[in-house]
Coordinates of C-alpha atoms and ligand atoms in Angstrom, one line a residue:
M1 CA 0.0 0.0 0.0
T2 CA 1.4 3.4 -0.8
K3 CA 2.0 5.8 2.0
R4 CA -0.6 8.4 3.0
I5 CA 0.6 10.4 6.0
L6 CA -1.7 12.4 8.3
A7 CA 0.6 15.0 9.7
I8 CA 0.0 17.3 12.7
E9 CA 1.8 20.5 13.7
S10 CA 1.2 22.6 16.9
S11 CA 4.6 23.8 18.0
C12 CA 3.8 27.5 18.1
D13 CA 0.8 29.4 17.1
E14 CA -0.6 27.5 14.1
T15 CA -2.8 24.4 14.6
S16 CA -2.3 22.5 11.4
A17 CA -3.2 19.1 9.9
A18 CA -2.3 17.8 6.4
I19 CA -2.4 14.7 4.3
V20 CA 0.7 14.0 2.2
D21 CA 1.4 11.0 -0.1
E22 CA 4.5 9.1 -0.8
Q23 CA 5.7 11.5 -3.5
G24 CA 5.4 14.4 -1.1
T25 CA 2.2 15.6 -2.9
I26 CA 0.1 17.6 -0.6
L27 CA -3.5 16.3 -0.7
S28 CA -4.7 18.8 2.0
N29 CA -3.0 21.3 4.3
V30 CA -5.4 23.0 6.8
V31 CA -3.8 25.8 8.9
A32 CA -5.7 27.4 11.7
S33 CA -3.7 30.4 12.7
Q34 CA -3.9 32.0 16.1
A35 CA -1.8 35.0 15.1
G36 CA -4.7 37.4 15.5
E37 CA -5.3 36.2 19.0
H38 CA -1.7 36.9 20.0
A39 CA -1.7 40.4 18.5
S40 CA -2.9 42.0 21.8
T41 CA -0.1 40.4 23.8
M42 CA 2.4 41.2 21.0
G43 CA 3.7 37.7 21.1
V44 CA 2.7 34.1 21.9
V45 CA 1.8 33.2 25.5
P46 CA 2.4 29.4 25.5
E47 CA -0.5 28.4 27.8
V48 CA -2.9 30.6 25.7
A49 CA -1.6 28.9 22.5
A50 CA -2.0 25.5 24.0
R51 CA -5.7 26.2 24.9
R52 CA -6.4 27.3 21.4
H53 CA -4.7 24.3 19.9
A54 CA -6.7 22.0 22.2
S55 CA -10.0 23.4 20.8
A56 CA -8.8 23.6 17.2
I57 CA -7.0 20.3 16.8
V58 CA -9.9 17.9 16.2
P59 CA -11.8 20.1 13.7
T60 CA -8.5 20.8 11.9
I61 CA -7.7 17.1 11.5
E62 CA -11.3 16.4 10.4
L63 CA -11.1 19.2 7.8
A64 CA -7.8 18.0 6.5
L65 CA -9.2 14.5 6.0
Q66 CA -12.3 15.9 4.3
E67 CA -10.4 18.3 2.0
S68 CA -8.0 15.5 0.9
T69 CA -11.0 13.4 0.0
Q70 CA -9.3 10.5 1.9
T71 CA -11.0 8.5 4.6
R72 CA -9.3 7.2 7.7
E73 CA -8.8 3.8 6.1
D74 CA -6.6 5.4 3.5
I75 CA -4.2 6.8 6.1
T76 CA -1.0 4.6 6.6
H77 CA 1.1 6.7 9.0
I78 CA 0.7 9.5 11.6
A79 CA 3.4 12.2 11.8
V80 CA 3.7 14.9 14.4
T81 CA 6.0 17.8 15.3
A82 CA 7.7 16.5 18.5
T83 CA 10.5 19.1 18.8
P84 CA 11.4 22.0 19.1
G85 CA 8.7 24.4 20.2
L86 CA 6.6 25.6 23.1
L87 CA 6.1 22.7 25.4
P88 CA 2.4 23.1 26.2
A89 CA 1.7 23.7 22.5
L90 CA 3.7 20.8 21.3
Q91 CA 2.0 18.5 23.8
V92 CA -1.4 19.1 22.2
G93 CA -0.3 17.8 18.8
V94 CA 1.7 14.9 20.3
V95 CA -1.1 13.7 22.4
A96 CA -3.5 13.9 19.5
A97 CA -1.1 12.0 17.3
K98 CA -0.5 9.3 19.9
A99 CA -4.2 8.8 20.4
L100 CA -4.8 8.5 16.7
A101 CA -1.9 6.1 16.1
T102 CA -3.1 4.0 19.0
A103 CA -6.8 4.0 18.0
W104 CA -6.1 3.4 14.3
K105 CA -3.2 1.0 14.9
L106 CA -0.8 3.1 12.7
P107 CA 2.9 3.8 12.9
L108 CA 3.9 7.1 14.5
I109 CA 6.7 9.3 13.1
P110 CA 8.0 12.1 15.3
V111 CA 9.4 15.0 13.2
N112 CA 11.8 17.8 14.0
H113 CA 10.1 21.1 13.1
L114 CA 13.4 22.6 11.7
D115 CA 14.1 19.6 9.5
A116 CA 10.5 20.0 8.2
H117 CA 11.0 23.6 7.2
I118 CA 14.0 22.6 5.2
A119 CA 12.5 19.4 3.7
T120 CA 9.7 21.4 2.0
T121 CA 12.3 22.1 -0.7
F122 CA 13.2 18.4 -1.3
V123 CA 10.1 17.6 -3.2
Q124 CA 10.3 20.4 -5.7
D125 CA 10.9 19.8 -9.4
P126 CA 13.8 20.1 -10.0
E127 CA 15.1 19.1 -6.6
P128 CA 18.1 20.8 -5.0
Q129 CA 21.5 19.2 -5.8
F130 CA 23.5 18.0 -2.8
P131 CA 25.6 18.9 -0.9
V132 CA 23.3 21.7 0.3
V133 CA 23.9 24.7 2.6
S134 CA 20.7 25.7 4.3
L135 CA 19.7 28.9 6.0
L136 CA 16.7 28.5 8.2
V137 CA 15.2 31.7 9.7
S138 CA 12.1 31.5 11.8
G139 CA 10.5 33.1 14.8
G140 CA 12.5 30.9 17.2
H141 CA 15.6 29.8 15.3
T142 CA 18.3 31.0 12.9
E143 CA 20.6 28.3 11.7
L144 CA 23.1 27.6 8.9
S145 CA 23.6 23.9 8.3
F146 CA 25.4 21.6 5.8
H147 CA 23.6 18.7 4.3
P148 CA 25.6 16.0 2.4
D149 CA 22.2 14.3 1.6
K150 CA 18.5 14.5 2.5
T151 CA 18.8 12.9 5.9
T152 CA 22.1 14.2 7.4
R153 CA 23.0 17.6 8.7
T154 CA 25.7 19.4 10.4
I155 CA 25.0 22.7 12.2
L156 CA 27.5 25.3 11.0
G157 CA 26.2 28.2 13.0
R158 CA 23.2 29.6 14.7
T159 CA 22.1 32.7 16.5
R160 CA 23.7 33.4 19.9
D161 CA 20.6 35.4 21.1
D162 CA 17.5 36.4 19.2
A163 CA 16.2 34.6 16.1
G164 CA 15.9 36.5 12.9
G165 CA 12.1 36.4 12.9
E166 CA 12.1 37.5 16.5
A167 CA 14.2 40.6 15.6
F168 CA 11.6 41.4 12.9
D169 CA 8.8 40.9 15.5
K170 CA 10.5 43.1 18.1
V171 CA 11.4 45.9 15.8
A172 CA 7.8 46.0 14.5
R173 CA 6.6 46.1 18.1
M174 CA 8.8 49.1 18.8
M175 CA 6.9 50.9 16.1
G176 CA 3.5 49.9 17.4
L177 CA 2.9 47.4 14.5
P178 CA 1.0 44.2 15.3
Y179 CA 2.4 40.7 15.7
P180 CA 3.8 38.9 13.7
G181 CA 6.1 41.8 12.7
G182 CA 7.9 40.3 9.7
P183 CA 5.0 40.8 7.2
Q184 CA 4.4 44.3 8.5
I185 CA 8.0 45.3 7.9
A186 CA 8.0 43.7 4.5
K187 CA 4.9 45.7 3.6
L188 CA 6.6 49.0 4.6
L189 CA 9.9 48.2 3.0
P190 CA 9.2 49.4 -0.6
E191 CA 8.1 52.8 0.7
G192 CA 11.2 53.3 2.9
D193 CA 14.8 54.6 2.4
K194 CA 17.1 51.6 3.0
Q195 CA 20.1 53.9 3.4
R196 CA 18.6 56.4 5.9
F197 CA 19.7 54.6 9.1
P198 CA 23.0 52.7 8.9
F199 CA 22.2 49.9 11.3
P200 CA 25.0 47.4 12.2
R201 CA 25.5 44.2 10.2
P202 CA 26.1 42.1 13.3
M203 CA 28.8 39.4 13.1
L204 CA 28.9 39.8 9.3
N205 CA 32.7 39.6 9.3
D206 CA 33.1 37.2 12.2
P207 CA 34.9 34.1 11.2
S208 CA 32.2 31.9 12.7
D209 CA 28.8 31.1 11.0
D210 CA 27.0 32.4 14.1
F211 CA 24.5 35.2 14.1
S212 CA 23.5 37.8 16.8
F213 CA 20.4 39.9 16.4
S214 CA 19.9 41.5 19.8
G215 CA 22.4 44.4 19.2
I216 CA 20.7 45.6 16.0
K217 CA 17.4 45.7 17.9
T218 CA 18.9 47.9 20.6
D219 CA 20.3 50.2 17.9
V220 CA 16.8 50.4 16.2
K221 CA 15.4 51.4 19.6
R222 CA 18.0 54.1 20.0
I223 CA 17.2 55.6 16.6
I224 CA 13.4 55.4 17.1
D225 CA 13.9 57.4 20.4
T226 CA 15.5 60.2 18.5
L227 CA 12.6 60.6 16.1
P228 CA 9.4 62.8 16.6
Q229 CA 6.7 60.8 18.4
P230 CA 4.3 59.4 17.4
L231 CA 6.3 58.1 14.4
S232 CA 5.3 59.4 11.0
H233 CA 4.4 56.8 8.4
Q234 CA 7.6 57.8 6.5
D235 CA 9.8 57.4 9.5
K236 CA 8.3 54.0 10.1
A237 CA 8.9 53.0 6.5
D238 CA 12.5 54.3 6.7
V239 CA 13.3 52.4 9.9
A240 CA 11.7 49.2 8.4
A241 CA 13.6 49.5 5.2
S242 CA 16.9 50.3 6.8
F243 CA 16.4 47.4 9.3
A244 CA 15.4 44.9 6.6
E245 CA 18.5 45.9 4.6
A246 CA 20.8 45.3 7.5
M247 CA 19.2 41.9 8.3
T248 CA 19.2 40.9 4.6
E249 CA 22.8 41.9 4.1
T250 CA 23.9 39.9 7.2
L251 CA 21.9 36.8 6.4
V252 CA 22.9 36.8 2.7
G253 CA 26.6 37.6 3.4
K254 CA 27.0 34.8 5.9
T255 CA 25.1 32.3 3.8
V256 CA 26.9 32.9 0.6
R257 CA 30.3 32.7 2.4
A258 CA 29.4 29.4 4.0
A259 CA 28.0 28.0 0.7
L260 CA 31.2 28.8 -1.2
R261 CA 33.5 27.6 1.6
E262 CA 31.6 24.3 2.0
G263 CA 31.5 23.6 -1.8
A264 CA 27.6 23.6 -1.8
A265 CA 25.9 22.5 -5.0
S266 CA 22.8 24.4 -4.0
V267 CA 21.4 26.6 -1.2
I268 CA 18.1 26.3 0.6
L269 CA 16.3 29.2 2.4
S270 CA 13.4 28.2 4.7
G271 CA 11.4 29.1 7.8
G272 CA 8.8 31.9 8.3
V273 CA 11.3 34.7 7.3
A274 CA 11.8 32.9 3.9
A275 CA 8.4 34.5 3.0
D276 CA 10.3 37.8 2.8
K277 CA 10.4 38.6 -0.9
Y278 CA 13.3 41.0 -0.6
L279 CA 15.5 38.4 1.2
R280 CA 14.5 35.8 -1.4
Q281 CA 15.5 38.2 -4.2
V282 CA 18.8 39.4 -2.8
L283 CA 19.9 35.9 -1.9
T284 CA 18.9 34.5 -5.3
D285 CA 20.8 37.3 -7.1
T286 CA 23.9 37.1 -4.9
L287 CA 24.1 33.3 -5.2
K288 CA 23.6 33.5 -9.0
Q289 CA 26.6 35.9 -9.2
N290 CA 28.6 33.1 -7.5
G291 CA 27.2 30.3 -9.8
L292 CA 24.8 28.9 -7.2
E293 CA 21.1 28.4 -7.2
L294 CA 18.6 29.1 -4.4
Y295 CA 15.8 26.7 -3.5
V296 CA 12.9 28.1 -1.5
P297 CA 9.5 26.7 -0.5
P298 CA 6.5 28.3 -2.1
I299 CA 5.4 31.3 0.1
S300 CA 2.4 29.3 1.3
L301 CA 4.7 26.7 2.9
C302 CA 7.2 29.1 4.5
G303 CA 5.2 29.6 7.7
D304 CA 4.3 26.8 10.1
N305 CA 2.1 24.1 8.5
A306 CA 1.6 20.4 8.8
A307 CA 2.3 19.6 5.1
M308 CA 6.0 20.2 5.8
I309 CA 5.8 17.8 8.7
G310 CA 4.3 15.1 6.4
I311 CA 7.0 15.8 3.8
A312 CA 9.8 15.5 6.4
A313 CA 8.2 12.3 7.7
L314 CA 9.0 10.6 4.3
W315 CA 12.7 10.6 5.5
A316 CA 12.2 10.2 9.3
D317 CA 11.9 7.0 11.3
E318 CA 8.9 5.5 13.0
R319 CA 9.1 5.3 16.8
P320 CA 7.2 3.2 19.4
I321 CA 4.3 5.2 20.5
H322 CA 5.4 5.3 24.2
D323 CA 8.7 6.7 23.0
V324 CA 7.4 9.8 21.4
H325 CA 7.5 12.9 23.6
A326 CA 7.1 16.6 23.1
T327 CA 10.6 18.1 23.6
P328 CA 10.9 21.9 23.7
T329 CA 14.6 22.0 22.7
S330 CA 15.8 20.1 19.7
R331 CA 18.9 18.0 20.3
T332 CA 19.9 18.3 16.7
H333 CA 21.2 21.6 17.7
K334 CA 24.8 21.1 18.6
R335 CA 27.2 23.1 16.4
G336 CA 29.6 21.0 14.4
T337 CA 28.0 17.6 15.1
T338 CA 26.6 15.6 12.2
E339 CA 23.3 13.9 12.9
K340 CA 20.8 11.8 11.1
Y341 CA 17.2 13.1 11.1
S342 CA 15.5 11.5 14.0
N343 CA 14.3 12.5 17.3
Ligands
LIG1 O1 8.6 29.5 10.9 P1 7.6 30.4 11.5 O2 6.2 30.5 10.8 O3 7.4 30.0 13.0 C1 8.4 29.5 13.8 O4 8.7 28.3 13.7 O5 8.9 30.4 14.5 O6 8.3 31.8 11.5 C2 7.6 32.9 12.0 C3 8.4 34.2 11.8 C4 7.9 35.4 12.6 O7 8.9 36.0 13.3 C5 7.4 36.3 11.4 O8 7.5 37.7 11.8 C6 8.4 35.9 10.3 O9 8.5 34.5 10.4 N1 7.9 36.3 9.0 C7 8.5 37.2 8.2 C8 7.7 37.3 7.0 N2 6.6 36.5 7.2 C9 6.8 35.9 8.4 N3 9.6 37.9 8.3 C10 10.0 38.7 7.3 N4 9.3 38.9 6.2 C11 8.1 38.2 6.0 N5 7.4 38.4 4.9
LIG2 ZN1 8.5 27.2 12.1

């Protein structure tokens, strides 16, 4: 029987369920976003997120089955995000997945959320050529990694403090823009002057592949405090554009350097911030000048969704149900160690 995976994602503020087949074709991908509910707290409160997941999870799974036109008899595997993420949020998906795997007597595949962001690009036509250097930028993580094949990776570097997406969210918040901040800054960017504020390019010339985004945030705050309050639309746009330029130059510079040094055949950009069209464009162009090609997920698969969990499950191992646990910190996170995809 060919594989049909029911995948579940609840690591942060999206409750999602998807059906994915053996070729990685997405038969359905239902995403119930809580972003609007976290706008008032300007960020995700884990217990609030968990309560929302708990009420959304069953209807989301039912809708995913319905939209895929599959029945439960067609499902051969259950996959779930087990790590990393907010513990109370992860637990909702993991408990649901364990219950379904038990009741339906199906194998359970725990998936690493970061592997899943990256794996969305593995099923494209054409597929990326290996070895790959991957830049993953999300609300909780920023990592450069080296992949000799689809199931092995070595962490080259990561952020020492804030994640890239977190920096977008915090800068947007300083300007009174709603959560999540990345799309808000992206919207203002074309109206702003990228050169007006020369924000730092943190660790751009550091020999390591690490990032640091907390300093740039402090610098943005210092500049905002010098501007007339409340901020004019043009000042906001200029801050947004100058900040995005600094972030882009840093992310692109470090990624291209790592790709050339490691002899990558292609480069992957993924995670929520990969939805940033400006970052996609500048990275594409800079890689092209260096004879390299960029692979990105379609915009609709950049943010958190369960289809990516189902796709990553095609290369991950089944685990005994009692052995699958929600784990807030991923252990595939040690710099310089090579690990197979598994939890
Ligand atoms: O991967 P993701 O959906 O969730 C996590 O796993 O964290 O990433 C969410 C992050 C948020 O910080 C959000 O502001 C950022 O991705 N983001 C963007 C854009 N769309 C989402 N950042 C920059 N430009 C965008 N267009
Ligand atoms: Zn994510």
